[in-house]
């Protein structure tokens, strides 16, 4: 992007992509169909960076978001997982595995190759506004990296290499080591901060932060709200409740609990964000398949259910702040059977590093895309 922020007088369009390791194949398949349907609807073949004004992602979603903002086709990003996924998730040797399971070098090498080693957050190569979520472990705060030239920290972050920011967002504890980034502050001092996966926060699903980034005056976009003025399409990587077999929890060691905590936090964060977005967002009119998966998860968790959400909604006066479309899937036996995927083991595909399940993750993504991607219902935002 250049140094200015000028937009035509039309509704603003946001795209949010969750974290989830190799399950990034699920939203990747949705992106392929979104791209095709928009090309067919408009009669023009254009990359999604020209369809959406702000694209955000966490962890594996950051990889997809960065690639889209650089103008890559959705199929190219899908192929990133197919071509490099197995190599990225190759175990390190002991005793290094005591600290993390996988080396950072393969992932970093591919990020440099695909995004460019010298491409910065402020580079003109980025053709859309971007938001990447990472956790600053040194300061204990969640950072939202954007290329908004009016943003508060743009002057200090614009020169940071994009691949390093994406790598930082993808540094899931116990899986990859933290990523160190030399970050200058506004007084000119440089800090060697260590970052970990943005999913270790409330923003593994970054939808709410994208909404705030676009509309809250403090972030300097100041885009108007309303179901006809703002669209947010949110892509999930699949989810399930984090369970432990009866009687097994007492035998968990520190590493077991670390992995369980990470997975549990990701699931809880996704649930929280979707509850909030359902509260303030209006589902698109027309034949859009609205997944009941997260609604059911709300009920099972003891969080506010449909009746409670209706009460909260009434407290807002029934006023919706945007059009919100969520595309995701619950990774359960019943759900996969309903998609015609009876040969897919729902337990195996829940692991973010399951290289032997890459093909099945792609099949799930393709099935969900066919079921839930209906850009015809969102046509008014794009034509």
mmCIF file of C-alpha atoms in Angstrom:
data_model
loop_
_atom_site.group_PDB
_atom_site.id
_atom_site.type_symbol
_atom_site.label_atom_id
_atom_site.label_comp_id
_atom_site.label_asym_id
_atom_site.label_seq_id
_atom_site.Cartn_x
_atom_site.Cartn_y
_atom_site.Cartn_z
ATOM 1 C CA UNK A 1 0.000 0.000 0.000
ATOM 2 C CA UNK A 2 1.104 3.577 -0.477
ATOM 3 C CA UNK A 3 1.192 6.150 2.293
ATOM 4 C CA UNK A 4 -2.411 7.291 1.855
ATOM 5 C CA UNK A 5 -5.720 5.660 2.638
ATOM 6 C CA UNK A 6 -8.252 6.660 -0.002
ATOM 7 C CA UNK A 7 -11.198 4.397 -0.774
ATOM 8 C CA UNK A 8 -14.152 4.636 -3.128
ATOM 9 C CA UNK A 9 -17.551 5.382 -1.537
ATOM 10 C CA UNK A 10 -18.745 1.793 -1.142
ATOM 11 C CA UNK A 11 -19.176 -0.702 1.719
ATOM 12 C CA UNK A 12 -15.958 -1.847 3.365
ATOM 13 C CA UNK A 13 -15.056 -5.548 3.191
ATOM 14 C CA UNK A 14 -13.073 -7.445 5.808
ATOM 15 C CA UNK A 15 -11.665 -10.986 5.759
ATOM 16 C CA UNK A 16 -10.581 -12.813 8.933
ATOM 17 C CA UNK A 17 -8.736 -16.155 9.098
ATOM 18 C CA UNK A 18 -8.235 -18.258 12.239
ATOM 19 C CA UNK A 19 -5.125 -20.043 13.418
ATOM 20 C CA UNK A 20 -4.783 -23.823 13.420
ATOM 21 C CA UNK A 21 -1.555 -25.192 11.904
ATOM 22 C CA UNK A 22 -2.013 -27.546 8.958
ATOM 23 C CA UNK A 23 -5.766 -27.069 9.310
ATOM 24 C CA UNK A 24 -5.113 -23.864 7.387
ATOM 25 C CA UNK A 25 -6.042 -26.090 4.461
ATOM 26 C CA UNK A 26 -9.677 -25.763 5.541
ATOM 27 C CA UNK A 27 -9.927 -21.972 5.046
ATOM 28 C CA UNK A 28 -7.582 -22.238 2.050
ATOM 29 C CA UNK A 29 -10.181 -24.333 0.232
ATOM 30 C CA UNK A 30 -12.888 -21.820 1.204
ATOM 31 C CA UNK A 31 -10.721 -19.017 -0.210
ATOM 32 C CA UNK A 32 -10.421 -20.841 -3.530
ATOM 33 C CA UNK A 33 -14.189 -21.030 -3.905
ATOM 34 C CA UNK A 34 -14.728 -17.448 -2.661
ATOM 35 C CA UNK A 35 -12.283 -16.240 -5.300
ATOM 36 C CA UNK A 36 -13.942 -18.261 -8.079
ATOM 37 C CA UNK A 37 -17.472 -17.244 -7.155
ATOM 38 C CA UNK A 38 -16.540 -13.556 -7.000
ATOM 39 C CA UNK A 39 -14.828 -13.810 -10.378
ATOM 40 C CA UNK A 40 -17.979 -15.380 -11.816
ATOM 41 C CA UNK A 41 -20.307 -12.833 -10.165
ATOM 42 C CA UNK A 42 -18.346 -9.808 -11.333
ATOM 43 C CA UNK A 43 -17.133 -11.135 -14.670
ATOM 44 C CA UNK A 44 -13.588 -10.136 -13.718
ATOM 45 C CA UNK A 45 -10.697 -12.255 -12.516
ATOM 46 C CA UNK A 46 -9.107 -10.437 -9.615
ATOM 47 C CA UNK A 47 -7.074 -11.527 -6.588
ATOM 48 C CA UNK A 48 -8.760 -11.329 -3.200
ATOM 49 C CA UNK A 49 -6.475 -8.472 -2.158
ATOM 50 C CA UNK A 50 -8.529 -6.366 -4.587
ATOM 51 C CA UNK A 51 -11.821 -7.701 -3.208
ATOM 52 C CA UNK A 52 -11.197 -7.068 0.499
ATOM 53 C CA UNK A 53 -10.054 -3.835 2.128
ATOM 54 C CA UNK A 54 -8.602 -5.382 5.294
ATOM 55 C CA UNK A 55 -7.382 -8.969 5.629
ATOM 56 C CA UNK A 56 -6.321 -10.328 9.000
ATOM 57 C CA UNK A 57 -5.058 -13.587 10.387
ATOM 58 C CA UNK A 58 -3.521 -15.343 13.345
ATOM 59 C CA UNK A 59 -0.861 -18.069 13.157
ATOM 60 C CA UNK A 60 -1.614 -20.166 10.056
ATOM 61 C CA UNK A 61 -4.222 -17.508 9.247
ATOM 62 C CA UNK A 62 -1.386 -14.966 9.170
ATOM 63 C CA UNK A 63 0.322 -17.016 6.453
ATOM 64 C CA UNK A 64 -2.849 -16.968 4.373
ATOM 65 C CA UNK A 65 -3.547 -13.286 5.056
ATOM 66 C CA UNK A 66 -0.028 -12.208 4.119
ATOM 67 C CA UNK A 67 -0.088 -14.241 0.926
ATOM 68 C CA UNK A 68 -3.454 -12.811 -0.100
ATOM 69 C CA UNK A 69 -2.321 -9.236 0.586
ATOM 70 C CA UNK A 70 0.694 -9.825 -1.650
ATOM 71 C CA UNK A 71 -1.640 -10.780 -4.476
ATOM 72 C CA UNK A 72 -1.176 -14.553 -4.413
ATOM 73 C CA UNK A 73 -3.971 -16.723 -5.721
ATOM 74 C CA UNK A 74 -5.842 -18.870 -3.228
ATOM 75 C CA UNK A 75 -4.667 -22.013 -5.017
ATOM 76 C CA UNK A 76 -1.054 -20.946 -4.528
ATOM 77 C CA UNK A 77 -1.633 -20.651 -0.802
ATOM 78 C CA UNK A 78 -3.379 -24.017 -0.659
ATOM 79 C CA UNK A 79 -0.346 -25.490 -2.394
ATOM 80 C CA UNK A 80 1.938 -23.962 0.252
ATOM 81 C CA UNK A 81 0.495 -26.472 2.719
ATOM 82 C CA UNK A 82 0.467 -29.357 0.262
ATOM 83 C CA UNK A 83 4.061 -28.785 -0.844
ATOM 84 C CA UNK A 84 5.734 -27.719 2.394
ATOM 85 C CA UNK A 85 3.546 -28.956 5.256
ATOM 86 C CA UNK A 86 5.344 -32.251 5.777
ATOM 87 C CA UNK A 87 8.782 -30.640 5.734
ATOM 88 C CA UNK A 88 7.774 -27.894 8.168
ATOM 89 C CA UNK A 89 6.450 -30.412 10.681
ATOM 90 C CA UNK A 90 9.489 -32.695 10.867
ATOM 91 C CA UNK A 91 10.528 -33.485 14.440
ATOM 92 C CA UNK A 92 13.758 -32.104 15.890
ATOM 93 C CA UNK A 93 16.175 -34.437 17.630
ATOM 94 C CA UNK A 94 16.434 -34.833 21.367
ATOM 95 C CA UNK A 95 17.356 -33.013 23.603
ATOM 96 C CA UNK A 96 16.088 -30.001 21.595
ATOM 97 C CA UNK A 97 12.613 -31.553 21.617
ATOM 98 C CA UNK A 98 12.475 -30.833 25.339
ATOM 99 C CA UNK A 99 11.837 -27.182 24.371
ATOM 100 C CA UNK A 100 9.938 -27.510 21.100
ATOM 101 C CA UNK A 101 8.905 -30.241 18.688
ATOM 102 C CA UNK A 102 9.851 -28.690 15.358
ATOM 103 C CA UNK A 103 12.751 -26.620 14.043
ATOM 104 C CA UNK A 104 12.027 -23.107 12.795
ATOM 105 C CA UNK A 105 14.368 -23.204 9.787
ATOM 106 C CA UNK A 106 12.095 -25.021 7.281
ATOM 107 C CA UNK A 107 9.121 -22.729 7.991
ATOM 108 C CA UNK A 108 11.295 -19.610 7.937
ATOM 109 C CA UNK A 109 12.921 -20.632 4.662
ATOM 110 C CA UNK A 110 9.576 -21.124 2.927
ATOM 111 C CA UNK A 111 8.192 -17.839 4.294
ATOM 112 C CA UNK A 112 11.211 -15.981 2.926
ATOM 113 C CA UNK A 113 10.847 -17.661 -0.456
ATOM 114 C CA UNK A 114 7.109 -17.007 -0.786
ATOM 115 C CA UNK A 115 6.838 -13.523 0.772
ATOM 116 C CA UNK A 116 10.313 -12.208 -0.025
ATOM 117 C CA UNK A 117 13.112 -11.861 2.500
ATOM 118 C CA UNK A 118 13.194 -8.077 2.104
ATOM 119 C CA UNK A 119 9.447 -7.421 1.979
ATOM 120 C CA UNK A 120 8.520 -5.259 4.962
ATOM 121 C CA UNK A 121 5.246 -4.557 6.731
ATOM 122 C CA UNK A 122 5.223 -1.135 5.088
ATOM 123 C CA UNK A 123 6.071 -2.432 1.605
ATOM 124 C CA UNK A 124 4.096 -1.239 -1.408
ATOM 125 C CA UNK A 125 3.965 -4.918 -2.432
ATOM 126 C CA UNK A 126 1.130 -5.354 0.058
ATOM 127 C CA UNK A 127 -1.956 -4.571 -2.005
ATOM 128 C CA UNK A 128 -4.482 -4.562 0.821
ATOM 129 C CA UNK A 129 -4.533 -3.503 4.436
ATOM 130 C CA UNK A 130 -3.298 -6.324 6.663
ATOM 131 C CA UNK A 131 -3.551 -7.238 10.341
ATOM 132 C CA UNK A 132 -1.394 -9.963 11.904
ATOM 133 C CA UNK A 133 -1.805 -11.050 15.520
ATOM 134 C CA UNK A 134 1.220 -12.101 17.590
ATOM 135 C CA UNK A 135 1.918 -12.358 21.303
ATOM 136 C CA UNK A 136 4.881 -10.372 22.644
ATOM 137 C CA UNK A 137 6.124 -12.820 25.280
ATOM 138 C CA UNK A 138 8.732 -10.359 26.520
ATOM 139 C CA UNK A 139 6.125 -7.759 27.448
ATOM 140 C CA UNK A 140 3.209 -10.151 27.948
ATOM 141 C CA UNK A 141 0.992 -8.234 25.519
ATOM 142 C CA UNK A 142 -0.840 -9.059 22.284
ATOM 143 C CA UNK A 143 0.416 -7.085 19.288
ATOM 144 C CA UNK A 144 -1.604 -6.248 16.185
ATOM 145 C CA UNK A 145 0.763 -5.577 13.293
ATOM 146 C CA UNK A 146 -0.839 -3.479 10.543
ATOM 147 C CA UNK A 147 0.328 -1.539 7.517
ATOM 148 C CA UNK A 148 -2.095 1.312 8.176
ATOM 149 C CA UNK A 149 0.119 4.399 7.666
ATOM 150 C CA UNK A 150 -2.058 6.308 10.125
ATOM 151 C CA UNK A 151 -1.634 3.663 12.821
ATOM 152 C CA UNK A 152 0.022 4.563 16.110
ATOM 153 C CA UNK A 153 2.947 2.155 15.715
ATOM 154 C CA UNK A 154 3.331 2.229 11.936
ATOM 155 C CA UNK A 155 6.476 4.373 12.099
ATOM 156 C CA UNK A 156 8.236 1.800 14.302
ATOM 157 C CA UNK A 157 6.874 -1.364 12.683
ATOM 158 C CA UNK A 158 6.823 -0.500 8.969
ATOM 159 C CA UNK A 159 10.444 -1.562 8.425
ATOM 160 C CA UNK A 160 10.009 -4.984 10.054
ATOM 161 C CA UNK A 161 10.300 -7.945 7.655
ATOM 162 C CA UNK A 162 6.891 -9.380 6.869
ATOM 163 C CA UNK A 163 8.132 -12.967 7.034
ATOM 164 C CA UNK A 164 9.390 -12.416 10.581
ATOM 165 C CA UNK A 165 6.013 -11.098 11.715
ATOM 166 C CA UNK A 166 4.218 -14.062 10.145
ATOM 167 C CA UNK A 167 6.734 -16.455 11.692
ATOM 168 C CA UNK A 168 6.174 -14.788 15.085
ATOM 169 C CA UNK A 169 2.420 -15.187 14.743
ATOM 170 C CA UNK A 170 2.955 -18.892 13.957
ATOM 171 C CA UNK A 171 5.266 -19.717 16.883
ATOM 172 C CA UNK A 172 2.901 -22.037 18.748
ATOM 173 C CA UNK A 173 4.421 -22.948 22.148
ATOM 174 C CA UNK A 174 5.693 -26.541 22.361
ATOM 175 C CA UNK A 175 5.604 -26.730 18.551
ATOM 176 C CA UNK A 176 8.016 -23.982 17.414
ATOM 177 C CA UNK A 177 10.533 -21.796 19.262
ATOM 178 C CA UNK A 178 9.684 -18.124 19.818
ATOM 179 C CA UNK A 179 10.709 -15.668 17.113
ATOM 180 C CA UNK A 180 12.988 -12.791 18.063
ATOM 181 C CA UNK A 181 12.359 -9.492 16.285
ATOM 182 C CA UNK A 182 14.395 -6.316 16.685
ATOM 183 C CA UNK A 183 11.729 -3.629 17.182
ATOM 184 C CA UNK A 184 12.536 0.078 17.577
ATOM 185 C CA UNK A 185 10.425 2.137 19.942
ATOM 186 C CA UNK A 186 9.209 5.684 19.433
ATOM 187 C CA UNK A 187 12.207 7.027 21.366
ATOM 188 C CA UNK A 188 14.668 5.367 18.989
ATOM 189 C CA UNK A 189 15.719 2.487 21.245
ATOM 190 C CA UNK A 190 15.754 -1.008 19.737
ATOM 191 C CA UNK A 191 14.364 -3.967 21.691
ATOM 192 C CA UNK A 192 14.999 -7.639 20.997
ATOM 193 C CA UNK A 193 11.487 -8.903 21.701
ATOM 194 C CA UNK A 194 10.482 -12.560 21.646
ATOM 195 C CA UNK A 195 7.101 -13.367 20.079
ATOM 196 C CA UNK A 196 4.924 -16.443 20.236
ATOM 197 C CA UNK A 197 1.775 -17.568 18.449
ATOM 198 C CA UNK A 198 -1.000 -14.984 18.393
ATOM 199 C CA UNK A 199 -3.390 -17.801 19.218
ATOM 200 C CA UNK A 200 -2.067 -17.774 22.786
ATOM 201 C CA UNK A 201 -4.390 -14.851 23.402
ATOM 202 C CA UNK A 202 -8.058 -14.074 22.891
ATOM 203 C CA UNK A 203 -7.473 -13.600 19.166
ATOM 204 C CA UNK A 204 -6.892 -16.982 17.545
ATOM 205 C CA UNK A 205 -10.087 -15.943 15.779
ATOM 206 C CA UNK A 206 -9.204 -12.295 15.020
ATOM 207 C CA UNK A 207 -12.669 -11.275 13.769
ATOM 208 C CA UNK A 208 -13.515 -8.904 16.603
ATOM 209 C CA UNK A 209 -10.147 -7.163 16.397
ATOM 210 C CA UNK A 210 -10.593 -6.666 12.653
ATOM 211 C CA UNK A 211 -13.967 -5.083 13.333
ATOM 212 C CA UNK A 212 -12.460 -2.793 15.966
ATOM 213 C CA UNK A 213 -9.501 -1.955 13.731
ATOM 214 C CA UNK A 214 -11.858 -0.898 10.974
ATOM 215 C CA UNK A 215 -14.333 1.104 13.059
ATOM 216 C CA UNK A 216 -12.772 2.321 16.326
ATOM 217 C CA UNK A 217 -11.436 5.873 15.820
ATOM 218 C CA UNK A 218 -8.254 5.079 17.778
ATOM 219 C CA UNK A 219 -7.097 2.829 14.926
ATOM 220 C CA UNK A 220 -7.521 5.629 12.352
ATOM 221 C CA UNK A 221 -9.614 3.847 9.714
ATOM 222 C CA UNK A 222 -12.921 5.129 11.029
ATOM 223 C CA UNK A 223 -15.069 3.144 8.613
ATOM 224 C CA UNK A 224 -18.830 3.416 9.222
ATOM 225 C CA UNK A 225 -20.812 0.588 10.808
ATOM 226 C CA UNK A 226 -24.075 -0.989 9.708
ATOM 227 C CA UNK A 227 -25.160 -4.195 7.938
ATOM 228 C CA UNK A 228 -25.117 -2.419 4.569
ATOM 229 C CA UNK A 229 -21.832 -0.618 5.182
ATOM 230 C CA UNK A 230 -19.508 -3.264 6.570
ATOM 231 C CA UNK A 231 -19.000 -6.935 5.701
ATOM 232 C CA UNK A 232 -16.811 -9.378 7.612
ATOM 233 C CA UNK A 233 -16.224 -12.894 6.300
ATOM 234 C CA UNK A 234 -14.621 -15.083 8.979
ATOM 235 C CA UNK A 235 -12.945 -18.384 8.090
ATOM 236 C CA UNK A 236 -12.337 -21.031 10.749
ATOM 237 C CA UNK A 237 -9.948 -23.980 10.794
ATOM 238 C CA UNK A 238 -12.350 -26.394 12.480
ATOM 239 C CA UNK A 239 -12.841 -26.898 16.187
ATOM 240 C CA UNK A 240 -13.812 -29.373 18.863
ATOM 241 C CA UNK A 241 -14.023 -29.523 22.636
ATOM 242 C CA UNK A 242 -10.703 -30.321 24.340
ATOM 243 C CA UNK A 243 -11.437 -33.525 26.239
ATOM 244 C CA UNK A 244 -9.386 -36.001 28.247
ATOM 245 C CA UNK A 245 -10.434 -39.625 28.525
ATOM 246 C CA UNK A 246 -11.925 -40.550 31.872
ATOM 247 C CA UNK A 247 -9.241 -41.262 34.441
ATOM 248 C CA UNK A 248 -6.366 -40.055 32.220
ATOM 249 C CA UNK A 249 -5.936 -36.475 33.446
ATOM 250 C CA UNK A 250 -4.202 -37.512 36.671
ATOM 251 C CA UNK A 251 -1.434 -39.105 34.607
ATOM 252 C CA UNK A 252 -0.687 -36.004 32.529
ATOM 253 C CA UNK A 253 2.854 -34.607 32.733
ATOM 254 C CA UNK A 254 3.940 -30.990 32.218
ATOM 255 C CA UNK A 255 4.236 -31.356 28.439
ATOM 256 C CA UNK A 256 0.814 -33.010 28.210
ATOM 257 C CA UNK A 257 -0.747 -30.133 30.137
ATOM 258 C CA UNK A 258 1.112 -27.566 28.030
ATOM 259 C CA UNK A 259 -0.327 -29.015 24.833
ATOM 260 C CA UNK A 260 -3.771 -29.341 26.381
ATOM 261 C CA UNK A 261 -3.671 -25.730 27.590
ATOM 262 C CA UNK A 262 -2.719 -24.413 24.162
ATOM 263 C CA UNK A 263 -5.493 -26.365 22.441
ATOM 264 C CA UNK A 264 -8.024 -25.432 25.107
ATOM 265 C CA UNK A 265 -7.140 -21.749 24.864
ATOM 266 C CA UNK A 266 -7.518 -21.797 21.084
ATOM 267 C CA UNK A 267 -10.957 -23.378 21.345
ATOM 268 C CA UNK A 268 -12.167 -21.081 24.103
ATOM 269 C CA UNK A 269 -10.903 -17.992 22.279
ATOM 270 C CA UNK A 270 -12.662 -19.004 19.061
ATOM 271 C CA UNK A 271 -15.889 -19.607 20.930
ATOM 272 C CA UNK A 272 -15.706 -16.267 22.719
ATOM 273 C CA UNK A 273 -15.000 -14.309 19.559
ATOM 274 C CA UNK A 274 -17.804 -15.940 17.618
ATOM 275 C CA UNK A 275 -20.326 -15.324 20.410
ATOM 276 C CA UNK A 276 -19.414 -11.630 20.364
ATOM 277 C CA UNK A 277 -19.539 -11.388 16.578
ATOM 278 C CA UNK A 278 -22.911 -13.143 16.449
ATOM 279 C CA UNK A 279 -24.149 -10.591 18.951
ATOM 280 C CA UNK A 280 -23.178 -7.527 16.917
ATOM 281 C CA UNK A 281 -23.364 -9.003 13.412
ATOM 282 C CA UNK A 282 -26.252 -9.735 11.084
ATOM 283 C CA UNK A 283 -26.209 -12.903 9.012
ATOM 284 C CA UNK A 284 -26.516 -12.239 5.292
ATOM 285 C CA UNK A 285 -29.906 -12.622 3.700
ATOM 286 C CA UNK A 286 -30.402 -15.310 1.121
ATOM 287 C CA UNK A 287 -29.332 -18.936 0.727
ATOM 288 C CA UNK A 288 -26.228 -18.818 2.929
ATOM 289 C CA UNK A 289 -25.585 -21.907 4.988
ATOM 290 C CA UNK A 290 -25.130 -20.752 8.575
ATOM 291 C CA UNK A 291 -23.165 -23.404 10.434
ATOM 292 C CA UNK A 292 -24.788 -24.513 13.681
ATOM 293 C CA UNK A 293 -21.468 -25.898 14.909
ATOM 294 C CA UNK A 294 -20.389 -23.005 17.078
ATOM 295 C CA UNK A 295 -23.945 -22.383 18.240
ATOM 296 C CA UNK A 296 -23.972 -25.922 19.577
ATOM 297 C CA UNK A 297 -20.558 -25.384 21.156
ATOM 298 C CA UNK A 298 -21.943 -22.332 22.929
ATOM 299 C CA UNK A 299 -24.677 -24.442 24.485
ATOM 300 C CA UNK A 300 -22.305 -27.232 25.488
ATOM 301 C CA UNK A 301 -19.869 -24.805 27.101
ATOM 302 C CA UNK A 302 -22.435 -23.188 29.362
ATOM 303 C CA UNK A 303 -21.843 -19.832 27.655
ATOM 304 C CA UNK A 304 -24.900 -17.736 26.742
ATOM 305 C CA UNK A 305 -27.125 -19.728 24.399
ATOM 306 C CA UNK A 306 -29.527 -18.517 21.744
ATOM 307 C CA UNK A 307 -32.068 -17.153 24.231
ATOM 308 C CA UNK A 308 -29.375 -15.313 26.197
ATOM 309 C CA UNK A 309 -27.912 -13.886 23.019
ATOM 310 C CA UNK A 310 -31.349 -12.700 22.022
ATOM 311 C CA UNK A 311 -31.669 -10.930 25.360
ATOM 312 C CA UNK A 312 -28.282 -9.270 24.915
ATOM 313 C CA UNK A 313 -29.203 -8.331 21.376
ATOM 314 C CA UNK A 314 -32.361 -6.690 22.650
ATOM 315 C CA UNK A 315 -30.165 -4.671 24.996
ATOM 316 C CA UNK A 316 -28.459 -3.242 21.901
ATOM 317 C CA UNK A 317 -31.839 -2.211 20.598
ATOM 318 C CA UNK A 318 -31.622 -4.858 17.885
ATOM 319 C CA UNK A 319 -29.085 -2.706 16.039
ATOM 320 C CA UNK A 320 -26.516 -4.717 14.126
ATOM 321 C CA UNK A 321 -23.151 -3.186 13.378
ATOM 322 C CA UNK A 322 -22.107 -5.225 10.346
ATOM 323 C CA UNK A 323 -22.926 -8.193 8.139
ATOM 324 C CA UNK A 324 -21.056 -11.206 9.500
ATOM 325 C CA UNK A 325 -20.584 -14.547 7.782
ATOM 326 C CA UNK A 326 -18.733 -17.332 9.630
ATOM 327 C CA UNK A 327 -17.509 -20.402 7.738
ATOM 328 C CA UNK A 328 -16.216 -23.283 9.864
ATOM 329 C CA UNK A 329 -16.815 -26.897 10.921
ATOM 330 C CA UNK A 330 -16.923 -28.953 14.097
ATOM 331 C CA UNK A 331 -14.578 -31.919 13.826
ATOM 332 C CA UNK A 332 -16.862 -34.620 15.152
ATOM 333 C CA UNK A 333 -17.880 -38.012 13.810
ATOM 334 C CA UNK A 334 -21.468 -36.939 13.249
ATOM 335 C CA UNK A 335 -20.497 -33.756 11.408
ATOM 336 C CA UNK A 336 -17.981 -35.425 9.121
ATOM 337 C CA UNK A 337 -20.442 -38.198 8.317
ATOM 338 C CA UNK A 338 -22.946 -35.512 7.326
ATOM 339 C CA UNK A 339 -20.387 -34.124 4.912
ATOM 340 C CA UNK A 340 -19.884 -37.534 3.317
ATOM 341 C CA UNK A 341 -16.449 -37.949 4.927
ATOM 342 C CA UNK A 342 -16.999 -41.225 6.764
ATOM 343 C CA UNK A 343 -13.441 -42.375 6.057
ATOM 344 C CA UNK A 344 -11.944 -39.361 7.873
ATOM 345 C CA UNK A 345 -11.024 -39.875 11.526
ATOM 346 C CA UNK A 346 -12.205 -36.759 13.437
ATOM 347 C CA UNK A 347 -9.653 -37.332 16.221
ATOM 348 C CA UNK A 348 -6.660 -37.471 13.892
ATOM 349 C CA UNK A 349 -7.557 -34.334 11.924
ATOM 350 C CA UNK A 350 -7.809 -32.267 15.125
ATOM 351 C CA UNK A 351 -4.024 -32.158 15.510
ATOM 352 C CA UNK A 352 -2.438 -29.049 14.002
ATOM 353 C CA UNK A 353 0.731 -30.999 13.086
ATOM 354 C CA UNK A 354 -0.890 -34.153 11.648
ATOM 355 C CA UNK A 355 1.084 -34.411 8.410
ATOM 356 C CA UNK A 356 -0.495 -37.776 7.653
ATOM 357 C CA UNK A 357 -3.902 -36.030 7.570
ATOM 358 C CA UNK A 358 -3.064 -33.296 5.055
ATOM 359 C CA UNK A 359 -5.221 -34.896 2.381
ATOM 360 C CA UNK A 360 -8.146 -35.299 4.770
ATOM 361 C CA UNK A 361 -7.880 -31.682 5.946
ATOM 362 C CA UNK A 362 -8.070 -30.610 2.332
ATOM 363 C CA UNK A 363 -11.145 -32.803 1.793
ATOM 364 C CA UNK A 364 -12.845 -31.254 4.823
ATOM 365 C CA UNK A 365 -12.054 -27.778 3.543
ATOM 366 C CA UNK A 366 -13.439 -28.537 0.104
ATOM 367 C CA UNK A 367 -16.638 -30.004 1.600
ATOM 368 C CA UNK A 368 -17.186 -27.014 3.883
ATOM 369 C CA UNK A 369 -16.543 -24.621 1.012
ATOM 370 C CA UNK A 370 -19.173 -26.347 -1.124
ATOM 371 C CA UNK A 371 -21.633 -26.262 1.755
ATOM 372 C CA UNK A 372 -21.140 -22.745 3.110
ATOM 373 C CA UNK A 373 -19.545 -20.446 0.517
ATOM 374 C CA UNK A 374 -22.415 -18.547 -1.130
ATOM 375 C CA UNK A 375 -21.029 -15.246 -2.390
ATOM 376 C CA UNK A 376 -24.242 -14.616 -4.367
ATOM 377 C CA UNK A 377 -25.864 -13.637 -1.054
ATOM 378 C CA UNK A 378 -23.080 -11.064 -0.527
ATOM 379 C CA UNK A 379 -23.111 -9.775 -4.086
ATOM 380 C CA UNK A 380 -24.197 -6.266 -3.110
ATOM 381 C CA UNK A 381 -20.869 -5.767 -1.343
ATOM 382 C CA UNK A 382 -18.794 -6.589 -4.409
ATOM 383 C CA UNK A 383 -20.616 -5.203 -7.450
#
